[in-house]
Amino acid sequence: MDSVEYKCPNCNADLKFSPATQKLECEYCESAFTIDEIKQICAAAENSIPPHVVQAQQDFEAHTNLYHCKSCGAEIMADDQQTATFCYYCHNPVILSGKMSGSYKPSKIIGFRLTRENAENAFKKWIKGRKFVPTDFKSQQQIEKITGLYVPFWLADCNIDIDYRNEGRKSRSWTSGDYRYTETSIYRLIRSGTVVTQGIPADGESKIEDALMEAIEPYDYNELKDFSMSYLSGFFADKYDVDKAAVFPRIRERASQACLDIIKESISGYSATAPGGNNINFRSTDWHYILLPVWFMSYKYKGKIYEFAINGQTGKLAGTPPLSKGKLAAFCAAIGGIITILGTIGGGMMA
Amino acid sequence: MIKRIASFISAMFLVIIMLPSMNVNAEMLTGYPAESGLIDELGLYSNDTTTFEQLDSLIKKKGDELGLNLIVFLAGKHRSEEDTIIFADDSYDEIFGEDTDGVFYYLDLSGYSPATDRISTSGKAVFYYDDSTDEIFSKLDYYLPASGSEIIPDDIANAVVEYTNCLSRYADTDPSVFDVHYDEFKDTYAYFKHGQYVVSDHKPLVVYFRPFCKSLLASFIISLIIYLITKSRYKFKGTVDPKIYVANNQTKFTEKQDIFIRKDTSRTRISSESSGGGGSHRSSGGSHHSHSGHHGGGSHHR
């Protein structure tokens, strides 16, 4: 099995991508290289990435390892630099099964901006105000399970024709003598045109909740770079298992909602509009397959998996905190007990 | 000089201490034997001793039957409501002693309008009748003359008979164990325990039972609210407005029109009915506590 390794040109130690500096750094001689520099250096070096590996999809697959978690069956992709010590879904050890096959090479990637320390601090801050999570959810051991993961995403650029025809009503009322008059003016509302959406993302990973990935949006696409294996160094990466056809309903729903919002914004001054009357037609959709950085953590509590994600670029976080019902019930019982005691004594004294 | 100032201060102190009790008109009946019966201050039956004796006998008999001291007092002199309360309470205590079991029925026949009747209860009679004095007064209204109108002795006799009947009918001889009366002047608690009337210096535990139940209910509701609010905070939240992905510079309306079609006008007659009503007015006066034993009861205006 060929492996892709990024060796320091100075000391031949492994290079790792640093989110803070956006460079590949050597932990031993403290050298640092940009992505472009390392491409040039490695291209000439004996242990560098062969040009065909860098460019060709087949080589990308050949130099990427696929791990299968025996516990939950998740497929986890990583380059040779990586050691998968546990599955990022169920935290069980994963076994290297062989070369990865049947996946696509991403066209673009956004590198991690948020360091592990940043991610851990964000998590600690988020969890600080939540007193009723299980104790071990806050433990350092759990926090250390935060995993830097490149999640496969489909980006859709949609050209949409909109045609909205509906009725709007404007009403005014006044009183004259013994009568109250109501005048209703009815208008025909027409809105036709083109809406272009750019970069609506939909994750191509079936094991991560779609809502969780949507919650940490948006990413700043200005930082999209051409894909290079070197970005994966020091992080996990996954290949998509949901193709673009499967994610299109999600894209269509979000794009349609955006169109309706735009139409709604353009209509004002009406007391009521009839429902429906809109025709949204997707004329064309351009797709991009990219990897986006996510700090990810999952926690199993009473048979349920709780997922937590931080946008590896912006630091926006989302997740479902596990609730220790025992802790909460004890707290409520304590509050109830105090109220009962004070109420009984106070009421008894006043009686 | 210092002695004079000290004497003056002491005198003023005594005046201040005595002032509240000096305001109380301590009129009461004295010299009556400690037995149930009819007291005719008005002299309604001074010429009809037969009726008087019949009524007196009836009251005594009813008192023996209920185990209560009963006085029916036919008042011929007008007293204010507060004075009536004090008079009834103090007269009962003077005749029968504090914390004994009995009822003093003050029937205002002074001719003053409005007439103020009073049922003053003592001892276990507080528990027997305090919840039903209004009903007893309602029953008696049927026999008693309106204030200021002519007093017919037979009507009063019938009222007294009905009163004794009411005492039997409305006697709650098995009051709730949670019913406790506190005398703030003597700092004692009166209540029924195992069917026995008890007056104690110690607060009975049953006093805490109702506050406990109410507090338990309140704490349950509050705890439930806390639980539900907290639980709702542990739900997944996070939506992104998809409009952020719209390329505004490439989005354009080719047609954007609001075309007027028609105008509809409707009219409805405004209802001329108007509803209104005055609020209810209720005034309440202060309460009096004499220096005597436990008293309950109620007053009634005719």
PDB file of N, CA, C and O in Angstrom, chain A residues 261-296:
ATOM      1  N   ASP A 261     -38.804  33.473   0.732  1.00  0.00           N
ATOM      2  CA  ASP A 261     -38.454  34.604   1.603  1.00  0.00           C
ATOM      3  C   ASP A 261     -38.230  35.866   0.787  1.00  0.00           C
ATOM      4  O   ASP A 261     -38.633  36.965   1.188  1.00  0.00           O
ATOM      5  N   ILE A 262     -37.556  35.712  -0.357  1.00  0.00           N
ATOM      6  CA  ILE A 262     -37.287  36.877  -1.213  1.00  0.00           C
ATOM      7  C   ILE A 262     -38.593  37.438  -1.775  1.00  0.00           C
ATOM      8  O   ILE A 262     -38.807  38.652  -1.789  1.00  0.00           O
ATOM      9  N   ILE A 263     -39.480  36.540  -2.188  1.00  0.00           N
ATOM     10  CA  ILE A 263     -40.786  36.992  -2.702  1.00  0.00           C
ATOM     11  C   ILE A 263     -41.559  37.706  -1.590  1.00  0.00           C
ATOM     12  O   ILE A 263     -42.123  38.781  -1.786  1.00  0.00           O
ATOM     13  N   LYS A 264     -41.552  37.105  -0.415  1.00  0.00           N
ATOM     14  CA  LYS A 264     -42.284  37.688   0.710  1.00  0.00           C
ATOM     15  C   LYS A 264     -41.749  39.082   1.055  1.00  0.00           C
ATOM     16  O   LYS A 264     -42.502  39.991   1.373  1.00  0.00           O
ATOM     17  N   GLU A 265     -40.441  39.229   0.992  1.00  0.00           N
ATOM     18  CA  GLU A 265     -39.823  40.529   1.285  1.00  0.00           C
ATOM     19  C   GLU A 265     -40.268  41.604   0.299  1.00  0.00           C
ATOM     20  O   GLU A 265     -40.326  42.786   0.642  1.00  0.00           O
ATOM     21  N   SER A 266     -40.559  41.177  -0.935  1.00  0.00           N
ATOM     22  CA  SER A 266     -40.902  42.154  -1.963  1.00  0.00           C
ATOM     23  C   SER A 266     -42.372  42.567  -1.901  1.00  0.00           C
ATOM     24  O   SER A 266     -42.804  43.428  -2.644  1.00  0.00           O
ATOM     25  N   ILE A 267     -43.134  41.919  -1.007  1.00  0.00           N
ATOM     26  CA  ILE A 267     -44.568  42.232  -0.894  1.00  0.00           C
ATOM     27  C   ILE A 267     -44.807  42.891   0.457  1.00  0.00           C
ATOM     28  O   ILE A 267     -44.485  42.321   1.495  1.00  0.00           O
ATOM     29  N   SER A 268     -45.350  44.088   0.423  1.00  0.00           N
ATOM     30  CA  SER A 268     -45.603  44.762   1.695  1.00  0.00           C
ATOM     31  C   SER A 268     -46.885  45.590   1.583  1.00  0.00           C
ATOM     32  O   SER A 268     -47.322  45.938   0.480  1.00  0.00           O
ATOM     33  N   GLY A 269     -47.450  45.883   2.713  1.00  0.00           N
ATOM     34  CA  GLY A 269     -48.626  46.740   2.767  1.00  0.00           C
ATOM     35  C   GLY A 269     -49.945  46.007   2.625  1.00  0.00           C
ATOM     36  O   GLY A 269     -51.000  46.632   2.575  1.00  0.00           O
ATOM     37  N   TYR A 270     -49.888  44.680   2.581  1.00  0.00           N
ATOM     38  CA  TYR A 270     -51.132  43.918   2.430  1.00  0.00           C
ATOM     39  C   TYR A 270     -51.490  43.255   3.760  1.00  0.00           C
ATOM     40  O   TYR A 270     -50.607  42.718   4.447  1.00  0.00           O
ATOM     41  N   SER A 271     -52.795  43.320   4.070  1.00  0.00           N
ATOM     42  CA  SER A 271     -53.228  42.703   5.323  1.00  0.00           C
ATOM     43  C   SER A 271     -53.292  41.193   5.195  1.00  0.00           C
ATOM     44  O   SER A 271     -53.177  40.476   6.181  1.00  0.00           O
ATOM     45  N   ALA A 272     -53.473  40.700   3.987  1.00  0.00           N
ATOM     46  CA  ALA A 272     -53.518  39.244   3.799  1.00  0.00           C
ATOM     47  C   ALA A 272     -53.176  38.908   2.363  1.00  0.00           C
ATOM     48  O   ALA A 272     -53.455  39.682   1.439  1.00  0.00           O
ATOM     49  N   THR A 273     -52.534  37.763   2.215  1.00  0.00           N
ATOM     50  CA  THR A 273     -52.297  37.231   0.872  1.00  0.00           C
ATOM     51  C   THR A 273     -52.768  35.786   0.866  1.00  0.00           C
ATOM     52  O   THR A 273     -52.670  35.079   1.877  1.00  0.00           O
ATOM     53  N   ALA A 274     -53.271  35.369  -0.266  1.00  0.00           N
ATOM     54  CA  ALA A 274     -53.754  33.994  -0.356  1.00  0.00           C
ATOM     55  C   ALA A 274     -52.566  33.044  -0.332  1.00  0.00           C
ATOM     56  O   ALA A 274     -51.478  33.385  -0.809  1.00  0.00           O
ATOM     57  N   PRO A 275     -52.747  31.860   0.226  1.00  0.00           N
ATOM     58  CA  PRO A 275     -51.633  30.901   0.248  1.00  0.00           C
ATOM     59  C   PRO A 275     -51.373  30.317  -1.142  1.00  0.00           C
ATOM     60  O   PRO A 275     -52.258  30.286  -1.997  1.00  0.00           O
ATOM     61  N   GLY A 276     -50.165  29.822  -1.309  1.00  0.00           N
ATOM     62  CA  GLY A 276     -49.795  29.146  -2.564  1.00  0.00           C
ATOM     63  C   GLY A 276     -49.564  30.145  -3.684  1.00  0.00           C
ATOM     64  O   GLY A 276     -49.192  31.306  -3.459  1.00  0.00           O
ATOM     65  N   GLY A 277     -49.772  29.693  -4.890  1.00  0.00           N
ATOM     66  CA  GLY A 277     -49.645  30.577  -6.052  1.00  0.00           C
ATOM     67  C   GLY A 277     -48.226  30.754  -6.530  1.00  0.00           C
ATOM     68  O   GLY A 277     -47.965  31.612  -7.383  1.00  0.00           O
ATOM     69  N   ASN A 278     -47.301  29.969  -6.009  1.00  0.00           N
ATOM     70  CA  ASN A 278     -45.920  30.157  -6.433  1.00  0.00           C
ATOM     71  C   ASN A 278     -45.441  28.946  -7.240  1.00  0.00           C
ATOM     72  O   ASN A 278     -45.795  27.805  -6.953  1.00  0.00           O
ATOM     73  N   ASN A 279     -44.651  29.249  -8.210  1.00  0.00           N
ATOM     74  CA  ASN A 279     -44.089  28.196  -9.049  1.00  0.00           C
ATOM     75  C   ASN A 279     -42.570  28.374  -9.049  1.00  0.00           C
ATOM     76  O   ASN A 279     -42.056  29.384  -9.524  1.00  0.00           O
ATOM     77  N   ILE A 280     -41.868  27.421  -8.466  1.00  0.00           N
ATOM     78  CA  ILE A 280     -40.405  27.512  -8.358  1.00  0.00           C
ATOM     79  C   ILE A 280     -39.802  26.406  -9.204  1.00  0.00           C
ATOM     80  O   ILE A 280     -40.048  25.219  -8.959  1.00  0.00           O
ATOM     81  N   ASN A 281     -39.043  26.810 -10.181  1.00  0.00           N
ATOM     82  CA  ASN A 281     -38.495  25.845 -11.127  1.00  0.00           C
ATOM     83  C   ASN A 281     -36.963  25.907 -11.131  1.00  0.00           C
ATOM     84  O   ASN A 281     -36.372  26.959 -11.398  1.00  0.00           O
ATOM     85  N   PHE A 282     -36.336  24.788 -10.817  1.00  0.00           N
ATOM     86  CA  PHE A 282     -34.871  24.736 -10.805  1.00  0.00           C
ATOM     87  C   PHE A 282     -34.373  24.520 -12.238  1.00  0.00           C
ATOM     88  O   PHE A 282     -34.562  23.446 -12.803  1.00  0.00           O
ATOM     89  N   ARG A 283     -33.788  25.579 -12.778  1.00  0.00           N
ATOM     90  CA  ARG A 283     -33.352  25.511 -14.171  1.00  0.00           C
ATOM     91  C   ARG A 283     -32.059  24.705 -14.289  1.00  0.00           C
ATOM     92  O   ARG A 283     -31.905  23.863 -15.162  1.00  0.00           O
ATOM     93  N   SER A 284     -31.110  24.956 -13.416  1.00  0.00           N
ATOM     94  CA  SER A 284     -29.853  24.201 -13.444  1.00  0.00           C
ATOM     95  C   SER A 284     -29.205  24.223 -12.067  1.00  0.00           C
ATOM     96  O   SER A 284     -29.450  25.135 -11.272  1.00  0.00           O
ATOM     97  N   THR A 285     -28.405  23.216 -11.804  1.00  0.00           N
ATOM     98  CA  THR A 285     -27.690  23.145 -10.530  1.00  0.00           C
ATOM     99  C   THR A 285     -26.258  22.682 -10.795  1.00  0.00           C
ATOM    100  O   THR A 285     -26.044  21.660 -11.459  1.00  0.00           O
ATOM    101  N   ASP A 286     -25.329  23.463 -10.318  1.00  0.00           N
ATOM    102  CA  ASP A 286     -23.916  23.076 -10.415  1.00  0.00           C
ATOM    103  C   ASP A 286     -23.477  22.521  -9.072  1.00  0.00           C
ATOM    104  O   ASP A 286     -23.793  23.084  -8.017  1.00  0.00           O
ATOM    105  N   TRP A 287     -22.704  21.444  -9.141  1.00  0.00           N
ATOM    106  CA  TRP A 287     -22.304  20.762  -7.909  1.00  0.00           C
ATOM    107  C   TRP A 287     -20.792  20.849  -7.701  1.00  0.00           C
ATOM    108  O   TRP A 287     -20.031  20.822  -8.658  1.00  0.00           O
ATOM    109  N   HIS A 288     -20.425  20.940  -6.443  1.00  0.00           N
ATOM    110  CA  HIS A 288     -19.014  20.878  -6.056  1.00  0.00           C
ATOM    111  C   HIS A 288     -18.913  19.927  -4.878  1.00  0.00           C
ATOM    112  O   HIS A 288     -19.724  19.994  -3.955  1.00  0.00           O
ATOM    113  N   TYR A 289     -17.921  19.088  -4.952  1.00  0.00           N
ATOM    114  CA  TYR A 289     -17.689  18.159  -3.837  1.00  0.00           C
ATOM    115  C   TYR A 289     -16.486  18.673  -3.058  1.00  0.00           C
ATOM    116  O   TYR A 289     -15.380  18.786  -3.614  1.00  0.00           O
ATOM    117  N   ILE A 290     -16.685  18.994  -1.802  1.00  0.00           N
ATOM    118  CA  ILE A 290     -15.617  19.620  -1.011  1.00  0.00           C
ATOM    119  C   ILE A 290     -15.534  18.966   0.369  1.00  0.00           C
ATOM    120  O   ILE A 290     -16.433  18.223   0.774  1.00  0.00           O
ATOM    121  N   LEU A 291     -14.472  19.272   1.057  1.00  0.00           N
ATOM    122  CA  LEU A 291     -14.335  18.858   2.455  1.00  0.00           C
ATOM    123  C   LEU A 291     -14.342  20.103   3.325  1.00  0.00           C
ATOM    124  O   LEU A 291     -13.659  21.089   3.019  1.00  0.00           O
ATOM    125  N   LEU A 292     -15.115  20.055   4.396  1.00  0.00           N
ATOM    126  CA  LEU A 292     -15.197  21.196   5.312  1.00  0.00           C
ATOM    127  C   LEU A 292     -14.759  20.745   6.709  1.00  0.00           C
ATOM    128  O   LEU A 292     -15.058  19.618   7.131  1.00  0.00           O
ATOM    129  N   PRO A 293     -14.084  21.630   7.426  1.00  0.00           N
ATOM    130  CA  PRO A 293     -13.521  21.234   8.729  1.00  0.00           C
ATOM    131  C   PRO A 293     -14.553  21.297   9.854  1.00  0.00           C
ATOM    132  O   PRO A 293     -15.255  22.290  10.020  1.00  0.00           O
ATOM    133  N   VAL A 294     -14.606  20.242  10.629  1.00  0.00           N
ATOM    134  CA  VAL A 294     -15.539  20.172  11.764  1.00  0.00           C
ATOM    135  C   VAL A 294     -14.811  19.530  12.940  1.00  0.00           C
ATOM    136  O   VAL A 294     -14.175  18.480  12.786  1.00  0.00           O
ATOM    137  N   TRP A 295     -14.886  20.196  14.075  1.00  0.00           N
ATOM    138  CA  TRP A 295     -14.454  19.527  15.308  1.00  0.00           C
ATOM    139  C   TRP A 295     -15.668  18.776  15.822  1.00  0.00           C
ATOM    140  O   TRP A 295     -16.716  19.388  16.061  1.00  0.00           O
ATOM    141  N   PHE A 296     -15.524  17.510  15.988  1.00  0.00           N
ATOM    142  CA  PHE A 296     -16.681  16.656  16.219  1.00  0.00           C
ATOM    143  C   PHE A 296     -16.480  15.827  17.477  1.00  0.00           C
ATOM    144  O   PHE A 296     -15.374  15.377  17.776  1.00  0.00           O
TER     145      PHE A 296
END
